[in-house]
Coordinates of C-alpha atoms and ligand atoms in Angstrom, one line a residue:
M1 CA -10.5 -42.5 43.7
D2 CA -11.1 -42.0 47.4
E3 CA -14.2 -40.3 48.6
R4 CA -12.5 -36.9 49.1
G5 CA -11.0 -37.0 45.7
E6 CA -14.4 -37.5 44.1
L7 CA -15.8 -34.6 46.0
D8 CA -13.1 -32.3 44.9
E9 CA -13.4 -33.3 41.3
L10 CA -14.5 -30.4 39.1
L11 CA -17.7 -31.6 37.4
D12 CA -19.5 -29.7 34.7
C13 CA -23.2 -29.3 35.3
R14 CA -24.9 -29.1 31.9
L15 CA -28.2 -27.3 32.2
E16 CA -31.4 -28.8 30.9
T17 CA -32.0 -25.6 29.0
A18 CA -29.0 -26.5 26.8
R19 CA -29.3 -26.0 23.1
R20 CA -32.3 -26.8 21.0
A21 CA -31.5 -28.3 17.7
A22 CA -31.6 -25.7 14.9
T23 CA -33.8 -26.7 12.0
P24 CA -32.8 -26.4 8.3
C25 CA -33.2 -22.7 7.3
T26 CA -31.9 -19.8 5.3
L27 CA -30.3 -16.7 6.8
V28 CA -30.9 -13.6 4.6
I29 CA -28.6 -10.7 5.4
F30 CA -29.7 -7.2 4.4
G31 CA -26.6 -5.0 4.2
A32 CA -24.5 -7.9 2.8
S33 CA -21.8 -5.5 1.5
G34 CA -21.5 -3.8 4.9
D35 CA -18.9 -3.7 7.6
L36 CA -20.9 -5.8 10.1
T37 CA -21.3 -8.6 7.6
A38 CA -17.6 -8.9 6.8
R39 CA -16.3 -8.2 10.3
K40 CA -18.7 -10.1 12.5
L41 CA -21.5 -12.1 10.9
I42 CA -19.5 -14.1 8.3
P43 CA -16.6 -14.9 10.7
A44 CA -19.2 -16.0 13.3
L45 CA -21.0 -18.2 10.8
Y46 CA -17.7 -19.6 9.6
H47 CA -16.8 -20.7 13.1
L48 CA -20.2 -22.1 13.8
H49 CA -19.7 -24.1 10.6
L50 CA -16.2 -25.3 11.8
D51 CA -17.7 -26.4 15.1
G52 CA -20.5 -28.3 13.3
L53 CA -23.2 -26.2 15.0
L54 CA -25.0 -24.9 11.9
P55 CA -28.2 -26.7 10.9
E56 CA -28.0 -29.1 7.9
P57 CA -28.9 -28.0 5.3
F58 CA -28.3 -24.2 5.8
R59 CA -28.0 -21.3 3.4
V60 CA -26.9 -17.7 3.6
I61 CA -28.2 -15.2 1.1
G62 CA -26.5 -11.8 1.0
F63 CA -28.9 -9.0 -0.2
A64 CA -27.3 -5.7 -1.2
R65 CA -27.5 -3.1 -3.9
R66 CA -24.3 -3.6 -5.8
E67 CA -24.2 -5.9 -8.8
K68 CA -22.0 -8.9 -8.1
S69 CA -21.8 -12.6 -8.6
D70 CA -21.9 -15.2 -5.9
D71 CA -18.3 -15.9 -6.4
A72 CA -17.3 -12.2 -6.2
W73 CA -19.2 -11.9 -2.9
R74 CA -17.5 -15.1 -1.5
A75 CA -14.1 -13.8 -2.6
E76 CA -14.7 -10.5 -0.8
L77 CA -15.8 -12.3 2.4
F78 CA -12.8 -14.7 2.2
E79 CA -10.4 -11.7 2.0
A80 CA -12.2 -10.1 5.0
L81 CA -12.1 -13.3 7.0
G82 CA -8.3 -13.3 6.7
R83 CA -8.4 -10.0 8.6
F84 CA -11.2 -10.6 11.1
S85 CA -11.3 -14.3 11.9
R86 CA -10.5 -15.0 15.6
T87 CA -8.7 -18.1 14.4
Q88 CA -5.8 -17.9 11.9
P89 CA -4.9 -18.9 9.4
V90 CA -8.2 -19.5 7.6
D91 CA -8.4 -23.0 6.3
A92 CA -9.1 -22.6 2.6
A93 CA -10.6 -26.1 2.1
R94 CA -13.0 -25.6 5.1
W95 CA -13.8 -22.2 3.9
D96 CA -14.8 -23.6 0.5
A97 CA -17.2 -26.1 2.2
F98 CA -18.7 -23.2 4.1
A99 CA -18.8 -20.8 1.1
A100 CA -20.8 -23.3 -0.9
R101 CA -23.7 -22.3 1.4
L102 CA -23.4 -18.6 0.4
A103 CA -25.4 -16.9 -2.4
Y104 CA -25.8 -13.3 -3.4
C105 CA -29.0 -11.5 -4.3
Q106 CA -28.7 -8.1 -5.9
G107 CA -31.4 -5.7 -5.0
D108 CA -32.4 -2.3 -3.8
L109 CA -34.0 -2.2 -0.4
E110 CA -36.9 -0.1 -1.8
D111 CA -37.6 -2.2 -4.9
A112 CA -40.5 -4.6 -4.6
A113 CA -39.2 -6.6 -7.5
A114 CA -36.0 -7.4 -5.7
Y115 CA -38.0 -9.0 -2.9
R116 CA -39.9 -11.1 -5.4
R117 CA -36.5 -12.3 -6.8
L118 CA -35.5 -13.2 -3.2
A119 CA -38.8 -15.1 -2.8
G120 CA -38.1 -16.9 -6.0
L121 CA -34.7 -18.0 -4.7
L122 CA -36.1 -19.2 -1.4
H123 CA -39.0 -21.0 -3.0
G124 CA -36.6 -22.9 -5.2
F125 CA -34.8 -24.4 -2.3
C126 CA -35.1 -28.1 -1.5
P127 CA -36.0 -29.4 1.0
P128 CA -38.9 -26.9 1.5
E129 CA -38.0 -26.1 5.1
L130 CA -34.7 -24.6 3.8
G131 CA -36.6 -21.9 2.0
R132 CA -39.6 -21.6 4.4
N133 CA -37.6 -21.3 7.7
R134 CA -36.1 -17.9 7.4
L135 CA -34.0 -15.7 9.6
F136 CA -33.8 -12.1 8.2
Y137 CA -30.8 -10.1 9.6
L138 CA -31.3 -6.3 9.2
A139 CA -27.7 -5.0 9.2
V140 CA -28.9 -1.8 7.6
S141 CA -29.7 1.7 8.8
P142 CA -32.5 1.8 11.4
S143 CA -34.5 4.2 9.1
Q144 CA -34.8 1.2 6.7
F145 CA -36.0 -1.4 9.2
A146 CA -39.7 -0.8 8.8
G147 CA -39.5 -0.5 5.0
V148 CA -37.6 -3.8 4.6
L149 CA -40.2 -5.6 6.8
A150 CA -43.1 -4.1 4.9
H151 CA -41.6 -5.4 1.6
L152 CA -40.9 -8.8 3.1
A153 CA -44.5 -9.0 4.3
A154 CA -45.8 -7.9 0.8
A155 CA -43.7 -10.6 -0.8
G156 CA -45.1 -13.2 1.6
L157 CA -41.7 -13.8 3.1
I158 CA -42.7 -13.0 6.7
R159 CA -46.0 -13.6 8.3
R160 CA -47.2 -12.4 11.7
E161 CA -49.1 -15.7 12.1
E162 CA -46.5 -18.3 11.4
E163 CA -47.5 -21.6 9.9
P164 CA -45.9 -24.3 12.1
P165 CA -43.6 -26.1 11.8
Y166 CA -42.2 -23.3 9.6
W167 CA -40.9 -20.1 11.2
Q168 CA -39.6 -16.7 10.2
R169 CA -37.6 -14.4 12.5
V170 CA -36.0 -11.0 12.2
V171 CA -32.8 -9.8 13.9
V172 CA -32.5 -6.1 14.3
E173 CA -29.2 -4.4 14.9
K174 CA -28.9 -1.4 17.2
P175 CA -29.4 1.5 17.5
F176 CA -33.1 0.8 18.1
G177 CA -34.6 4.3 17.9
R178 CA -33.1 7.6 18.9
D179 CA -35.3 8.1 22.0
R180 CA -38.3 6.5 23.6
A181 CA -40.8 8.0 21.2
S182 CA -38.9 6.8 18.1
A183 CA -38.3 3.4 19.6
R184 CA -42.0 3.1 20.2
E185 CA -42.8 4.1 16.7
L186 CA -40.3 1.6 15.4
N187 CA -41.7 -1.1 17.6
A188 CA -45.2 -0.3 16.3
A189 CA -44.0 -0.4 12.7
L190 CA -42.2 -3.7 13.1
T191 CA -44.9 -5.5 15.0
R192 CA -47.3 -4.6 12.2
H193 CA -45.6 -7.3 10.1
A194 CA -44.0 -9.6 12.7
H195 CA -45.1 -10.8 16.1
E196 CA -42.9 -9.6 19.1
S197 CA -41.8 -13.2 19.5
Q198 CA -40.3 -13.1 16.0
L199 CA -38.3 -10.0 16.7
L200 CA -34.8 -10.4 18.0
R201 CA -33.2 -7.0 19.0
I202 CA -29.5 -7.6 19.3
D203 CA -27.1 -6.2 21.9
H204 CA -23.9 -7.9 21.3
Y205 CA -22.8 -7.4 25.0
L206 CA -25.3 -10.1 26.0
G207 CA -23.5 -12.6 23.8
K208 CA -20.2 -12.1 25.6
E209 CA -19.2 -15.0 27.9
T210 CA -18.4 -12.8 30.8
V211 CA -21.7 -10.9 30.6
Q212 CA -23.6 -14.2 30.5
N213 CA -21.5 -15.3 33.5
I214 CA -22.8 -12.5 35.6
L215 CA -26.0 -14.5 36.2
M216 CA -24.2 -17.7 36.7
F217 CA -21.8 -16.1 39.2
R218 CA -24.6 -14.4 41.1
F219 CA -27.1 -17.2 41.2
S220 CA -25.0 -20.4 41.5
N221 CA -22.8 -19.2 44.3
A222 CA -24.3 -18.8 47.8
I223 CA -21.5 -16.8 49.2
F224 CA -21.6 -13.9 46.9
E225 CA -25.3 -13.5 46.5
R226 CA -25.6 -13.1 50.3
L227 CA -23.3 -10.0 50.0
W228 CA -25.2 -8.6 47.0
S229 CA -27.3 -5.8 48.6
R230 CA -27.2 -2.5 50.4
D231 CA -26.3 -4.2 53.7
T232 CA -22.8 -4.9 52.5
V233 CA -22.3 -3.0 49.2
D234 CA -21.2 0.6 49.4
H235 CA -21.4 1.4 45.7
I236 CA -20.9 -0.1 42.3
Q237 CA -18.8 1.1 39.4
I238 CA -19.3 0.0 35.8
T239 CA -16.7 1.1 33.4
V240 CA -16.6 0.4 29.6
S241 CA -13.5 2.3 28.4
E242 CA -12.2 2.3 24.9
R243 CA -8.7 3.3 23.8
P244 CA -9.5 4.1 20.1
G245 CA -11.3 7.2 19.1
V246 CA -14.3 7.0 16.7
G247 CA -12.0 6.4 13.7
G248 CA -13.9 5.9 10.5
R249 CA -17.3 5.9 12.2
G250 CA -17.6 9.7 12.6
G251 CA -20.7 9.9 10.5
Y252 CA -22.6 7.4 12.6
Y253 CA -21.3 8.8 15.8
E254 CA -22.4 12.3 15.1
E255 CA -25.9 11.0 15.2
A256 CA -25.4 8.8 18.2
G257 CA -22.9 10.0 20.8
A258 CA -21.8 7.9 23.8
L259 CA -25.1 8.1 25.6
R260 CA -27.1 6.5 22.8
D261 CA -24.2 4.4 21.5
M262 CA -23.2 2.7 24.7
V263 CA -25.2 3.7 27.8
Q264 CA -28.7 3.1 26.5
N265 CA -27.8 -0.4 25.6
H266 CA -24.6 -2.1 26.7
L267 CA -24.1 -0.4 30.0
L268 CA -27.7 -0.6 31.1
Q269 CA -27.8 -4.2 30.2
V270 CA -24.7 -4.9 32.3
L271 CA -26.2 -2.9 35.1
A272 CA -29.5 -4.8 34.9
L273 CA -27.7 -8.2 35.1
V274 CA -25.6 -7.1 38.0
A275 CA -28.5 -5.7 40.0
M276 CA -31.7 -7.7 39.1
E277 CA -33.5 -10.1 41.4
P278 CA -33.2 -13.8 40.8
P279 CA -35.7 -14.8 38.0
V280 CA -38.2 -17.5 38.9
S281 CA -36.7 -19.7 36.2
L282 CA -34.1 -19.6 33.4
A283 CA -36.9 -19.2 30.8
A284 CA -36.3 -16.3 28.5
E285 CA -39.3 -14.3 29.7
A286 CA -38.5 -14.9 33.3
V287 CA -35.0 -13.5 32.9
R288 CA -36.2 -10.6 30.8
D289 CA -39.0 -9.8 33.2
E290 CA -36.5 -9.3 36.0
K291 CA -34.3 -7.1 33.8
V292 CA -37.2 -4.8 32.9
K293 CA -38.2 -4.7 36.6
L294 CA -34.8 -3.5 37.5
L295 CA -34.6 -0.9 34.7
N296 CA -38.0 0.4 35.9
S297 CA -36.6 0.7 39.5
I298 CA -33.7 3.0 38.4
R299 CA -34.7 6.5 39.5
P300 CA -34.9 8.6 36.3
L301 CA -32.9 11.8 36.6
A302 CA -34.9 15.0 36.4
A303 CA -33.6 17.3 33.7
A304 CA -32.7 19.7 36.5
D305 CA -30.5 17.1 38.2
V306 CA -28.5 16.2 35.1
A307 CA -25.8 18.8 35.7
H308 CA -25.2 17.4 39.1
H309 CA -25.3 13.7 38.4
V310 CA -24.1 13.4 34.8
V311 CA -20.8 14.4 33.2
R312 CA -20.3 14.5 29.5
G313 CA -17.0 15.0 27.6
Q314 CA -15.4 15.1 24.2
Y315 CA -11.8 14.2 23.5
V316 CA -9.4 16.7 22.1
A317 CA -6.0 16.1 20.6
G318 CA -3.6 15.0 23.2
R319 CA -0.7 12.8 24.0
G320 CA -2.0 10.8 27.0
T321 CA -0.5 7.4 26.7
G322 CA 1.7 7.1 23.5
S323 CA 1.6 9.2 20.4
E324 CA -0.4 12.3 19.7
R325 CA -3.9 11.5 18.5
P326 CA -6.5 13.7 16.8
G327 CA -9.4 15.2 18.7
Y328 CA -13.0 14.2 17.9
R329 CA -13.6 17.3 15.9
Q330 CA -10.8 16.5 13.6
E331 CA -12.1 13.0 12.8
A332 CA -13.5 12.3 9.4
K333 CA -17.2 13.1 8.9
V334 CA -17.3 15.0 12.2
D335 CA -18.5 18.6 12.3
A336 CA -15.7 20.9 13.2
G337 CA -17.9 22.5 15.9
S338 CA -19.5 19.3 17.0
N339 CA -20.9 19.1 20.6
V340 CA -21.5 15.3 20.5
E341 CA -20.3 13.6 23.7
T342 CA -17.6 10.9 23.5
F343 CA -17.6 10.4 27.2
V344 CA -20.3 10.0 29.8
A345 CA -20.1 9.3 33.5
L346 CA -23.2 9.3 35.7
R347 CA -24.7 8.3 38.9
W348 CA -28.0 6.3 39.2
L349 CA -29.9 5.1 42.2
V350 CA -32.0 2.0 42.2
D351 CA -35.1 2.5 44.2
N352 CA -35.9 -1.0 45.4
W353 CA -35.5 -3.0 48.6
R354 CA -32.1 -4.5 47.8
W355 CA -30.3 -1.4 46.5
A356 CA -31.9 1.7 48.1
G357 CA -29.2 4.3 48.7
V358 CA -26.4 2.4 46.9
P359 CA -25.0 4.6 44.1
F360 CA -24.4 2.9 40.7
Y361 CA -21.6 4.9 38.9
V362 CA -21.5 4.2 35.2
R363 CA -18.9 5.6 32.7
T364 CA -17.9 5.0 29.2
G365 CA -15.7 6.9 26.7
K366 CA -13.6 6.8 23.6
A367 CA -9.9 7.7 23.5
L368 CA -9.4 6.8 27.1
P369 CA -6.1 5.3 28.4
L370 CA -7.0 1.7 27.7
S371 CA -9.7 -0.6 26.4
A372 CA -11.3 -2.5 29.3
S373 CA -14.8 -3.2 30.6
E374 CA -15.4 -4.1 34.2
V375 CA -17.9 -4.1 37.1
R376 CA -16.5 -3.2 40.5
V377 CA -18.6 -4.0 43.5
Q378 CA -17.2 -2.0 46.3
F379 CA -18.1 -3.3 49.7
R380 CA -18.6 -1.2 52.8
P381 CA -15.5 -0.4 55.0
T382 CA -15.0 -2.2 58.3
P383 CA -16.1 -0.4 61.5
N384 CA -13.7 2.2 62.6
V385 CA -12.0 0.1 65.3
L386 CA -8.8 -2.0 65.3
F387 CA -7.0 -1.7 62.0
A388 CA -9.4 0.8 60.5
A389 CA -9.0 3.0 63.6
Q390 CA -5.2 3.1 63.0
C391 CA -5.1 3.2 59.2
G392 CA -8.0 5.5 58.5
P393 CA -8.9 5.8 54.9
R394 CA -5.7 4.0 53.9
L395 CA -7.3 0.7 54.9
D396 CA -8.7 -0.5 51.6
A397 CA -12.3 -1.7 51.6
N398 CA -13.0 -5.1 50.0
A399 CA -13.9 -5.1 46.3
L400 CA -15.0 -7.7 43.8
T401 CA -14.2 -7.0 40.2
L402 CA -15.9 -8.7 37.3
R403 CA -13.5 -8.1 34.4
L404 CA -15.6 -8.4 31.3
Q405 CA -12.8 -7.8 28.7
P406 CA -10.0 -8.2 27.9
H407 CA -8.2 -10.5 30.3
E408 CA -11.5 -11.8 31.4
G409 CA -11.8 -12.9 35.0
I410 CA -12.9 -12.1 38.5
A411 CA -10.8 -10.7 41.3
L412 CA -11.6 -10.4 45.0
R413 CA -9.6 -7.8 46.8
F414 CA -9.1 -8.1 50.6
N415 CA -6.4 -7.1 53.1
G416 CA -3.6 -9.2 54.4
K417 CA -0.7 -8.9 56.7
V418 CA 2.6 -8.1 54.9
P419 CA 5.0 -10.8 56.2
G420 CA 7.6 -9.3 58.6
T421 CA 8.1 -8.2 62.1
N422 CA 6.2 -4.9 61.5
L423 CA 2.4 -4.8 61.6
T424 CA 1.6 -3.7 58.0
V425 CA -1.6 -4.4 56.2
R426 CA -2.1 -4.1 52.5
P427 CA -4.6 -5.2 49.9
V428 CA -4.1 -8.5 48.1
R429 CA -6.1 -10.2 45.4
M430 CA -7.6 -13.6 44.7
R431 CA -8.0 -14.0 41.0
F432 CA -9.8 -16.3 38.6
R433 CA -8.8 -15.9 34.9
Y434 CA -10.8 -17.4 32.1
D435 CA -7.7 -18.3 30.0
S436 CA -5.9 -20.1 32.8
E437 CA -9.0 -22.0 33.9
F438 CA -10.6 -22.8 30.6
G439 CA -7.9 -22.1 28.0
A440 CA -7.8 -19.4 25.4
Y441 CA -11.0 -20.3 23.6
T442 CA -13.7 -17.7 23.9
P443 CA -16.3 -17.6 21.1
E444 CA -17.2 -14.3 19.7
A445 CA -20.5 -12.8 21.0
Y446 CA -22.0 -13.0 17.5
E447 CA -21.5 -16.8 17.4
R448 CA -23.6 -17.3 20.4
L449 CA -26.3 -14.8 19.3
L450 CA -26.6 -16.1 15.8
L451 CA -27.0 -19.6 17.0
D452 CA -29.6 -18.5 19.5
A453 CA -31.4 -16.7 16.7
L454 CA -31.4 -19.8 14.5
E455 CA -32.7 -21.9 17.4
G456 CA -35.3 -19.3 18.4
D457 CA -34.0 -18.7 21.9
P458 CA -34.8 -15.0 22.7
T459 CA -33.1 -14.9 26.2
L460 CA -30.1 -12.9 25.1
F461 CA -32.1 -10.5 23.0
I462 CA -33.8 -7.3 24.1
R463 CA -37.5 -7.3 24.6
R464 CA -39.7 -4.4 23.5
D465 CA -40.4 -3.1 27.0
E466 CA -36.8 -3.4 27.8
V467 CA -35.7 -1.1 25.0
E468 CA -38.4 1.4 26.0
A469 CA -37.4 1.3 29.7
A470 CA -33.8 2.0 28.8
W471 CA -34.7 5.0 26.7
A472 CA -36.8 6.3 29.5
L473 CA -33.6 6.6 31.6
V474 CA -31.5 8.1 28.9
D475 CA -34.0 10.6 27.4
P476 CA -34.1 13.0 30.4
I477 CA -30.3 13.2 30.3
R478 CA -30.3 14.3 26.7
E479 CA -33.1 16.8 27.5
G480 CA -31.0 18.1 30.4
W481 CA -28.1 18.8 28.1
G482 CA -30.5 20.4 25.6
T483 CA -28.6 22.2 22.8
A484 CA -26.0 23.8 25.2
A485 CA -22.5 23.8 23.7
L486 CA -19.8 22.0 25.4
T487 CA -17.9 24.1 28.0
P488 CA -14.1 24.1 28.2
G489 CA -14.1 21.9 31.2
E490 CA -16.0 19.2 29.3
F491 CA -13.1 18.5 26.9
Y492 CA -10.5 15.9 27.8
P493 CA -7.2 15.0 26.1
T494 CA -7.0 11.7 24.4
G495 CA -5.5 9.1 26.6
S496 CA -6.9 10.6 29.8
W497 CA -9.8 9.3 32.0
G498 CA -12.2 12.0 30.9
P499 CA -13.1 15.4 32.3
D500 CA -12.1 16.2 35.9
A501 CA -15.8 16.6 36.7
A502 CA -16.1 12.8 36.5
N503 CA -13.9 12.6 39.6
A504 CA -15.9 15.3 41.3
L505 CA -19.0 13.3 40.6
L506 CA -17.8 10.5 42.8
A507 CA -16.0 12.7 45.3
R508 CA -19.3 14.2 46.2
G509 CA -20.4 10.8 47.5
G510 CA -17.1 10.2 49.2
H511 CA -16.0 7.8 46.5
A512 CA -13.3 7.6 43.8
W513 CA -13.1 5.9 40.4
R514 CA -10.9 2.8 40.4
H515 CA -9.6 2.5 36.9
P516 CA -9.3 -0.9 35.2
E517 CA -5.8 -2.2 35.4
P518 CA -3.8 -2.7 32.3
V519 CA -2.8 -6.4 32.3
A520 CA 0.5 -7.2 30.7
Ligands
LIG601 C1 -20.7 -0.9 19.7 C2 -20.6 0.6 19.6 O1 -22.1 -1.3 19.9 O2 -19.9 -1.4 20.7 C3 -19.2 0.9 19.4 O3 -21.4 1.0 18.5 C4 -18.3 0.3 20.4 O4 -19.0 2.3 19.4 C5 -18.6 -1.2 20.5 O5 -16.9 0.5 20.1 C6 -17.8 -1.8 21.7 O6 -17.9 -3.2 21.6 P1 -16.8 -4.1 22.2 O7 -17.4 -5.5 22.0 O8 -15.6 -3.9 21.4 O9 -16.7 -3.8 23.7

């Protein structure tokens, strides 16, 4: 190959922080009969097994209340895998090899004897590290987290002071508290029995390839990072829109609402990654320190400002795109007079040197026109001379869009001359798409996160101070809403982009939402 050819070759650069080997261990899933186990956890473990990434030996114990045999549990999971696996069809022979690792332990979460039975199972494992290295996955209601941990501690299954080389860790599903006060209480209750370093608070957005890529994109490319500040960025839009309504999750959603369900965690995590300063290293604490610093630099909204800077909404029956769909109040397990928000749009400012004065607009909602998540970095317009002087606002400003899902990719929008004898300018795009560059393979977020949990890498999990900082931003919004009922202007038809007030929110800053594009 000539010299130039070598330079142009696309070489992977594997980072030194690449995977640590996972040691033999057992994963105990509390809530083994639940939706999360069947939809996400088992399919993720099955794929890790197919890829040869699980430790050897490795066991999974499902803990749940209903009486059933190991085989009955395996059969249920196999049936669910047929529906939820990202690869189809499921290979029965390879499933059998995986299923041999699964065992079921019947027990009530509040029954001390059940934990003793679990301990008996674990102590019977050979080699000893299989039973002594333990990952406990709490896929149960948050009100049960502290109780489960107390029982595990009483049964000697988790110790705050680990005995190396053995380890015990706990994965906690969201929601982590209902507000800052309850998150603090929960943190205090959990850290009574486990050290902070043993607690892995999950936010599955951090396991998404495209979300992880935000840091790679920012800090391995000189050209973009130079543009990443108030000098060039006009504003940033973060949209996580979902086409389905709440469906069968009405009961949970009545307690949560869009602010707690999405903004407190997924959207703030994405915002933190987009806006944080470069960490001093790729070590977990260095990355998490920067995220916390960023969250702490977001200006909390005073309750009195909420009406001005936050828009909430709830979907009502409407046609929008496609067929008529029910309104939120008609969904199962939803109060017929519910005032729970299914849509939030808001404006935050980040009070630091890099971002002072740059609005961050964030929105999320159910029953919107399409499911898509993206971050749009909207650059400042050109000075009002030459083309801008003639075209006025019709001259598009440059924008960089990080499309998180689906049709993952990155697009840079700039202006070009339309070929022809006239002088016409119009926006064009330069696009990178994951599927055309890397092929269709994208592991599920839970695969990455489970593997990190088994290996003890906390980088993609949420630290205690991070959770509390996020609640500190969300709590005043809820306080600002108080108990006020939704007003007619806050309802939006299914299949629309939310209440009109969401447009007014941006219009006040001279901006407009750019909706994610459907991609055929
Ligand atoms: C979950 C929320 O955390 O994230 C759901 O509880 C939401 O309400 C889901 O639908 C969205 O995740 P994803 O990966 O489909 O974007």
